[in-house]
């Protein structure tokens, strides 16, 4: 079996860098490991959409429809950019199955016409992977998707990449770090570390993300002296991973959302065998505190974050065990090889 693999990011660059050992493969959602499962891959030629959604959908549909290489199904990391192809599949004008990841819950649209179009759209998707059971069940409740077409899949990090970094680092891990940019609750995190002046936080974030201008926000915020702020303009996952590795705990302080915000940072921490302090989000695939690999804190809870930070700092042995359990969870479940195996099982049904 062979699949046409589509991604909204520059999959060609990521694949080349992964083959060279310079980039983790999990951003390609198992495509790097499908060959190990006996499935061939035709790689989509990526082009930036520059915010032009219709133009992107037309271009991507054309590339799939005119692809001269043989393939049995389309496998995508998102539906974004494939809308036209999915509608063609829904009305019977495209014959090959479309299997993809759905990052947020399917929702009930506003307005009768939009809801009808949405129902038609989801008929054009043959199988969907969700990151958690919570998001899957919320999607089923809309009536737009059926249980036989959906599946929860444990997405996780490329352990080979993180193990190489870990093996090369022998110094002591110190301090706390936060590297996220999506829907991050900076005021709560800063206030908590303001209460823990003896402990250091390296705060790395983007200038702007998801409608929040962090650079502007942090330029006028009261930054505690024990917090070092870096506005990230050039670092991507490999460079950030090297920064994370030198620390003893990862902080993932987020605003309330309906999806798995912070999941990439979470699975990286698991791969590194590091404890986490994370906002309690029911949409995550697992509860870090229940799994014994971190501490979960309610949204907007400054005191809860303060207590969690101090607990990690004052209980080094328990923090070490949290990290050990984190790595065990990554090894057993949340790793890209396991993810690829599950994806391959689903894909083979459409061979």
Short mmCIF file of C-alpha atoms in Angstrom, two decimals:
data_model
loop_
_atom_site.label_atom_id
_atom_site.label_comp_id
_atom_site.label_asym_id
_atom_site.label_seq_id
_atom_site.Cartn_x
_atom_site.Cartn_y
_atom_site.Cartn_z
CA UNK A 1 0.00 0.00 0.00
CA UNK A 2 1.08 3.58 -0.70
CA UNK A 3 -0.37 6.84 0.66
CA UNK A 4 -0.13 10.43 -0.52
CA UNK A 5 1.08 12.36 2.52
CA UNK A 6 -0.06 15.96 2.98
CA UNK A 7 1.05 18.46 5.63
CA UNK A 8 0.43 22.17 6.16
CA UNK A 9 4.05 22.65 7.22
CA UNK A 10 7.18 22.25 5.10
CA UNK A 11 7.22 18.46 5.17
CA UNK A 12 9.96 18.24 2.55
CA UNK A 13 12.40 20.24 4.71
CA UNK A 14 11.43 18.34 7.87
CA UNK A 15 11.85 14.98 6.11
CA UNK A 16 15.30 15.88 4.77
CA UNK A 17 16.43 17.12 8.17
CA UNK A 18 14.98 14.04 9.89
CA UNK A 19 16.89 11.73 7.55
CA UNK A 20 20.05 13.68 8.41
CA UNK A 21 19.33 13.23 12.14
CA UNK A 22 18.76 16.93 12.70
CA UNK A 23 15.01 17.02 13.28
CA UNK A 24 12.53 14.85 15.22
CA UNK A 25 10.10 12.94 13.04
CA UNK A 26 6.93 13.38 15.07
CA UNK A 27 5.93 16.56 13.24
CA UNK A 28 5.27 14.26 10.27
CA UNK A 29 2.73 12.24 12.26
CA UNK A 30 4.22 8.82 11.64
CA UNK A 31 4.92 9.24 7.91
CA UNK A 32 8.64 8.81 8.59
CA UNK A 33 7.95 5.39 10.09
CA UNK A 34 5.29 4.06 7.72
CA UNK A 35 7.92 2.26 5.64
CA UNK A 36 8.65 0.14 8.73
CA UNK A 37 4.97 -0.88 8.61
CA UNK A 38 5.11 -1.81 4.92
CA UNK A 39 3.43 1.35 3.65
CA UNK A 40 4.99 3.54 0.96
CA UNK A 41 4.70 7.34 0.97
CA UNK A 42 4.30 9.87 -1.83
CA UNK A 43 5.40 13.22 -0.40
CA UNK A 44 3.31 16.31 -1.15
CA UNK A 45 5.29 19.23 -2.61
CA UNK A 46 4.74 21.91 -0.01
CA UNK A 47 4.05 25.56 -0.83
CA UNK A 48 3.17 28.25 1.72
CA UNK A 49 -0.46 29.36 1.48
CA UNK A 50 0.24 32.97 2.51
CA UNK A 51 -3.18 33.11 4.15
CA UNK A 52 -5.02 32.52 0.88
CA UNK A 53 -7.17 29.57 1.87
CA UNK A 54 -9.17 29.12 -1.36
CA UNK A 55 -6.10 29.41 -3.56
CA UNK A 56 -4.29 26.88 -1.37
CA UNK A 57 -7.22 24.43 -1.52
CA UNK A 58 -7.37 24.64 -5.32
CA UNK A 59 -3.60 24.22 -5.71
CA UNK A 60 -3.42 21.26 -3.34
CA UNK A 61 -6.39 19.50 -4.93
CA UNK A 62 -4.76 19.94 -8.34
CA UNK A 63 -1.49 18.46 -7.09
CA UNK A 64 -3.24 15.41 -5.68
CA UNK A 65 -5.47 14.91 -8.73
CA UNK A 66 -2.58 15.23 -11.20
CA UNK A 67 -0.02 13.25 -9.21
CA UNK A 68 1.56 10.72 -11.57
CA UNK A 69 2.75 8.44 -8.80
CA UNK A 70 0.39 5.66 -7.79
CA UNK A 71 -1.14 5.74 -4.32
CA UNK A 72 -4.15 4.17 -2.60
CA UNK A 73 -5.25 6.88 -0.16
CA UNK A 74 -4.53 10.39 1.08
CA UNK A 75 -3.08 10.70 4.59
CA UNK A 76 -3.03 14.23 6.03
CA UNK A 77 -2.04 15.92 9.28
CA UNK A 78 -4.95 18.39 8.94
CA UNK A 79 -7.85 19.16 6.64
CA UNK A 80 -6.64 22.74 6.18
CA UNK A 81 -5.73 23.13 2.53
CA UNK A 82 -7.59 19.97 1.48
CA UNK A 83 -11.13 21.38 1.71
CA UNK A 84 -11.82 21.21 -2.03
CA UNK A 85 -10.55 17.63 -2.34
CA UNK A 86 -12.68 16.61 0.65
CA UNK A 87 -15.81 18.13 -0.86
CA UNK A 88 -15.05 16.32 -4.14
CA UNK A 89 -14.79 13.09 -2.17
CA UNK A 90 -18.07 13.87 -0.37
CA UNK A 91 -20.03 14.21 -3.64
CA UNK A 92 -18.37 11.20 -5.27
CA UNK A 93 -16.07 13.04 -7.68
CA UNK A 94 -12.89 11.83 -5.99
CA UNK A 95 -12.58 8.11 -5.48
CA UNK A 96 -9.65 7.60 -3.13
CA UNK A 97 -10.07 7.51 0.66
CA UNK A 98 -9.00 10.50 2.77
CA UNK A 99 -7.63 9.83 6.25
CA UNK A 100 -6.55 12.69 8.48
CA UNK A 101 -5.93 14.12 11.93
CA UNK A 102 -8.56 16.38 13.49
CA UNK A 103 -6.98 18.73 16.03
CA UNK A 104 -10.09 20.22 17.61
CA UNK A 105 -13.57 18.85 18.32
CA UNK A 106 -16.05 18.76 15.49
CA UNK A 107 -18.61 21.43 16.35
CA UNK A 108 -22.19 22.35 15.55
CA UNK A 109 -22.02 25.23 13.06
CA UNK A 110 -23.94 28.47 13.42
CA UNK A 111 -26.72 28.69 10.86
CA UNK A 112 -28.63 25.95 9.09
CA UNK A 113 -26.79 26.28 5.76
CA UNK A 114 -23.34 26.19 7.34
CA UNK A 115 -24.36 23.16 9.36
CA UNK A 116 -25.53 21.36 6.21
CA UNK A 117 -22.28 22.17 4.41
CA UNK A 118 -20.32 20.96 7.44
CA UNK A 119 -22.19 17.65 7.46
CA UNK A 120 -21.45 17.22 3.77
CA UNK A 121 -17.79 18.08 4.36
CA UNK A 122 -17.33 15.35 6.97
CA UNK A 123 -18.84 12.80 4.62
CA UNK A 124 -15.75 13.37 2.49
CA UNK A 125 -13.41 12.18 5.25
CA UNK A 126 -13.13 8.40 5.49
CA UNK A 127 -11.28 8.20 8.80
CA UNK A 128 -10.18 10.69 11.46
CA UNK A 129 -7.60 10.45 14.21
CA UNK A 130 -8.18 12.44 17.39
CA UNK A 131 -5.57 13.22 20.03
CA UNK A 132 -7.80 12.32 22.97
CA UNK A 133 -10.97 10.44 23.87
CA UNK A 134 -12.49 13.66 25.24
CA UNK A 135 -12.25 15.41 21.86
CA UNK A 136 -13.45 12.28 20.07
CA UNK A 137 -16.56 11.96 22.22
CA UNK A 138 -17.37 15.67 21.87
CA UNK A 139 -17.15 15.25 18.09
CA UNK A 140 -19.44 12.23 18.07
CA UNK A 141 -22.03 14.20 20.06
CA UNK A 142 -22.54 16.54 17.08
CA UNK A 143 -23.88 13.70 14.94
CA UNK A 144 -21.63 14.77 12.04
CA UNK A 145 -19.24 11.84 12.39
CA UNK A 146 -19.85 8.20 13.22
CA UNK A 147 -17.91 6.00 15.60
CA UNK A 148 -16.74 3.67 12.84
CA UNK A 149 -14.91 6.59 11.19
CA UNK A 150 -13.06 7.98 14.23
CA UNK A 151 -10.20 6.81 16.39
CA UNK A 152 -8.12 8.11 19.28
CA UNK A 153 -4.42 7.77 18.52
CA UNK A 154 -1.55 8.40 20.98
CA UNK A 155 0.69 10.91 19.21
CA UNK A 156 4.14 11.17 20.71
CA UNK A 157 7.75 12.25 20.22
CA UNK A 158 10.52 10.78 18.09
CA UNK A 159 12.40 9.07 20.90
CA UNK A 160 15.52 8.36 18.83
CA UNK A 161 16.09 12.09 18.35
CA UNK A 162 15.61 12.95 22.04
CA UNK A 163 17.66 9.99 23.22
CA UNK A 164 20.62 11.20 21.14
CA UNK A 165 20.42 14.63 22.77
CA UNK A 166 20.05 13.14 26.24
CA UNK A 167 23.02 10.82 25.79
CA UNK A 168 25.24 13.73 24.77
CA UNK A 169 24.30 15.90 27.78
CA UNK A 170 26.00 15.00 31.06
CA UNK A 171 25.72 18.20 33.11
CA UNK A 172 23.26 18.79 35.92
CA UNK A 173 19.78 19.94 34.94
CA UNK A 174 18.73 23.16 36.66
CA UNK A 175 15.86 25.62 36.81
CA UNK A 176 12.46 25.69 35.12
CA UNK A 177 11.62 26.41 31.50
CA UNK A 178 8.57 27.38 29.44
CA UNK A 179 8.84 27.31 25.64
CA UNK A 180 5.23 27.38 24.46
CA UNK A 181 3.50 30.02 22.39
CA UNK A 182 -0.06 28.84 21.77
CA UNK A 183 -2.71 30.18 24.19
CA UNK A 184 -0.19 30.64 27.00
CA UNK A 185 -1.24 32.23 30.27
CA UNK A 186 1.73 34.48 30.88
CA UNK A 187 0.23 36.55 33.73
CA UNK A 188 -0.40 33.46 35.87
CA UNK A 189 3.05 32.01 35.19
CA UNK A 190 4.85 35.28 35.91
CA UNK A 191 2.88 35.87 39.10
CA UNK A 192 3.69 32.37 40.36
CA UNK A 193 7.42 32.80 39.80
CA UNK A 194 7.13 36.24 41.37
CA UNK A 195 6.13 34.31 44.51
CA UNK A 196 9.15 32.01 44.13
CA UNK A 197 11.96 34.54 43.86
CA UNK A 198 14.62 31.99 44.79
CA UNK A 199 13.80 29.86 41.72
CA UNK A 200 14.64 30.68 38.11
CA UNK A 201 12.44 30.44 34.99
CA UNK A 202 13.63 30.65 31.39
CA UNK A 203 10.61 31.89 29.45
CA UNK A 204 10.89 31.47 25.69
CA UNK A 205 7.96 32.42 23.47
CA UNK A 206 7.08 33.77 20.04
CA UNK A 207 6.57 37.44 19.32
CA UNK A 208 2.99 36.75 18.30
CA UNK A 209 0.74 33.69 18.17
CA UNK A 210 -2.98 32.94 17.92
CA UNK A 211 -3.94 36.58 18.17
CA UNK A 212 -1.79 37.36 21.20
CA UNK A 213 1.16 39.72 20.86
CA UNK A 214 3.48 38.32 23.51
CA UNK A 215 6.28 40.72 22.69
CA UNK A 216 4.06 43.69 23.40
CA UNK A 217 2.50 42.05 26.45
CA UNK A 218 5.85 41.18 28.02
CA UNK A 219 7.37 44.56 27.19
CA UNK A 220 4.92 46.26 29.56
CA UNK A 221 4.49 43.44 32.08
CA UNK A 222 6.17 43.38 35.46
CA UNK A 223 8.79 40.68 34.93
CA UNK A 224 10.23 39.20 38.14
CA UNK A 225 14.01 39.33 38.38
CA UNK A 226 14.19 35.53 38.45
CA UNK A 227 12.49 35.22 35.03
CA UNK A 228 14.59 35.53 31.86
CA UNK A 229 12.45 36.30 28.80
CA UNK A 230 13.47 35.38 25.25
CA UNK A 231 11.34 36.36 22.26
CA UNK A 232 11.93 33.52 19.84
CA UNK A 233 12.28 34.57 16.20
CA UNK A 234 14.48 31.80 14.80
CA UNK A 235 14.44 28.67 16.98
CA UNK A 236 12.30 25.71 15.95
CA UNK A 237 11.89 22.34 17.64
CA UNK A 238 15.53 21.10 17.39
CA UNK A 239 16.98 24.30 18.87
CA UNK A 240 14.29 24.52 21.53
CA UNK A 241 14.89 20.89 22.48
CA UNK A 242 18.52 21.68 23.24
CA UNK A 243 17.39 24.53 25.49
CA UNK A 244 14.80 22.38 27.27
CA UNK A 245 17.29 19.60 27.97
CA UNK A 246 19.38 21.69 30.36
CA UNK A 247 16.46 22.27 32.75
CA UNK A 248 14.85 20.13 35.43
CA UNK A 249 11.15 20.88 34.90
CA UNK A 250 8.92 22.03 32.04
CA UNK A 251 6.12 24.54 32.70
CA UNK A 252 3.07 24.47 30.40
CA UNK A 253 0.78 27.24 31.67
CA UNK A 254 -2.15 27.69 29.30
CA UNK A 255 -5.45 29.45 28.89
CA UNK A 256 -8.64 27.39 28.75
CA UNK A 257 -9.21 25.87 25.30
CA UNK A 258 -11.19 23.11 23.61
CA UNK A 259 -8.13 21.25 22.28
CA UNK A 260 -4.77 19.83 23.35
CA UNK A 261 -2.86 23.10 23.67
CA UNK A 262 0.68 22.39 24.89
CA UNK A 263 0.72 18.77 23.74
CA UNK A 264 3.91 19.11 21.69
CA UNK A 265 5.76 20.49 24.71
CA UNK A 266 4.26 17.78 26.90
CA UNK A 267 5.39 14.86 24.74
CA UNK A 268 8.86 16.42 24.44
CA UNK A 269 9.10 16.51 28.23
CA UNK A 270 8.08 12.84 28.35
CA UNK A 271 10.78 11.98 25.83
CA UNK A 272 13.41 13.80 27.87
CA UNK A 273 12.22 12.15 31.09
CA UNK A 274 11.36 15.49 32.68
CA UNK A 275 8.54 16.29 35.11
CA UNK A 276 5.96 18.85 34.03
CA UNK A 277 3.73 21.40 35.67
CA UNK A 278 0.77 21.83 33.34
CA UNK A 279 -2.63 23.47 33.25
CA UNK A 280 -5.38 20.93 33.88
CA UNK A 281 -6.97 20.43 30.46
CA UNK A 282 -9.54 17.64 30.01
CA UNK A 283 -8.78 17.58 26.29
CA UNK A 284 -5.27 16.22 26.83
CA UNK A 285 -4.85 12.51 26.07
CA UNK A 286 -3.79 11.85 29.65
CA UNK A 287 -3.62 13.55 33.04
CA UNK A 288 0.04 14.13 33.91
CA UNK A 289 -0.64 14.07 37.65
CA UNK A 290 -2.65 10.84 37.53
CA UNK A 291 0.14 9.24 35.49
CA UNK A 292 2.63 10.35 38.14
CA UNK A 293 4.78 12.36 35.74
CA UNK A 294 3.93 15.88 36.83
CA UNK A 295 1.56 18.26 38.59
CA UNK A 296 -1.64 19.63 37.07
CA UNK A 297 -2.97 23.04 38.09
CA UNK A 298 -6.37 24.62 37.48
CA UNK A 299 -6.64 27.50 35.02
CA UNK A 300 -5.74 30.95 36.39
CA UNK A 301 -4.61 29.46 39.71
CA UNK A 302 -1.56 31.50 40.75
CA UNK A 303 -1.35 29.88 44.19
CA UNK A 304 -1.65 26.41 42.64
CA UNK A 305 1.26 27.18 40.33
CA UNK A 306 3.28 28.64 43.20
CA UNK A 307 2.77 25.49 45.27
CA UNK A 308 3.62 23.21 42.35
CA UNK A 309 6.84 25.07 41.54
CA UNK A 310 7.96 24.95 45.16
CA UNK A 311 7.06 21.25 45.44
CA UNK A 312 9.23 20.31 42.44
CA UNK A 313 12.10 22.39 43.82
CA UNK A 314 11.89 21.02 47.37
CA UNK A 315 11.30 17.36 46.45
CA UNK A 316 14.14 16.46 44.06
CA UNK A 317 13.72 12.71 44.48
CA UNK A 318 10.01 12.81 43.71
CA UNK A 319 10.73 15.09 40.74
CA UNK A 320 13.28 12.52 39.52
CA UNK A 321 10.70 9.75 39.81
CA UNK A 322 8.17 11.87 37.94
CA UNK A 323 10.70 12.20 35.14
CA UNK A 324 11.36 8.47 35.19
CA UNK A 325 7.65 7.71 34.93
CA UNK A 326 7.38 10.29 32.14
CA UNK A 327 10.03 8.48 30.09
CA UNK A 328 8.37 5.13 30.73
CA UNK A 329 5.06 6.54 29.46
CA UNK A 330 6.81 7.83 26.36
CA UNK A 331 8.44 4.46 25.77
CA UNK A 332 5.26 2.45 26.17
CA UNK A 333 2.68 4.70 24.49
CA UNK A 334 3.43 8.29 23.52
CA UNK A 335 6.10 7.87 20.86
CA UNK A 336 5.98 8.26 17.10
CA UNK A 337 6.82 4.63 16.33
CA UNK A 338 3.77 3.46 18.28
CA UNK A 339 1.69 6.20 16.66
CA UNK A 340 2.82 5.09 13.19
CA UNK A 341 1.92 1.47 13.96
CA UNK A 342 -1.64 2.46 14.90
CA UNK A 343 -1.96 4.78 11.90
CA UNK A 344 -0.71 2.01 9.60
CA UNK A 345 -3.33 -0.41 10.94
CA UNK A 346 -6.05 2.09 10.06
CA UNK A 347 -4.56 2.90 6.63
CA UNK A 348 -4.34 -0.75 5.61
CA UNK A 349 -8.12 -1.01 5.84
CA UNK A 350 -8.25 1.24 2.77
CA UNK A 351 -5.67 -0.66 0.73
#
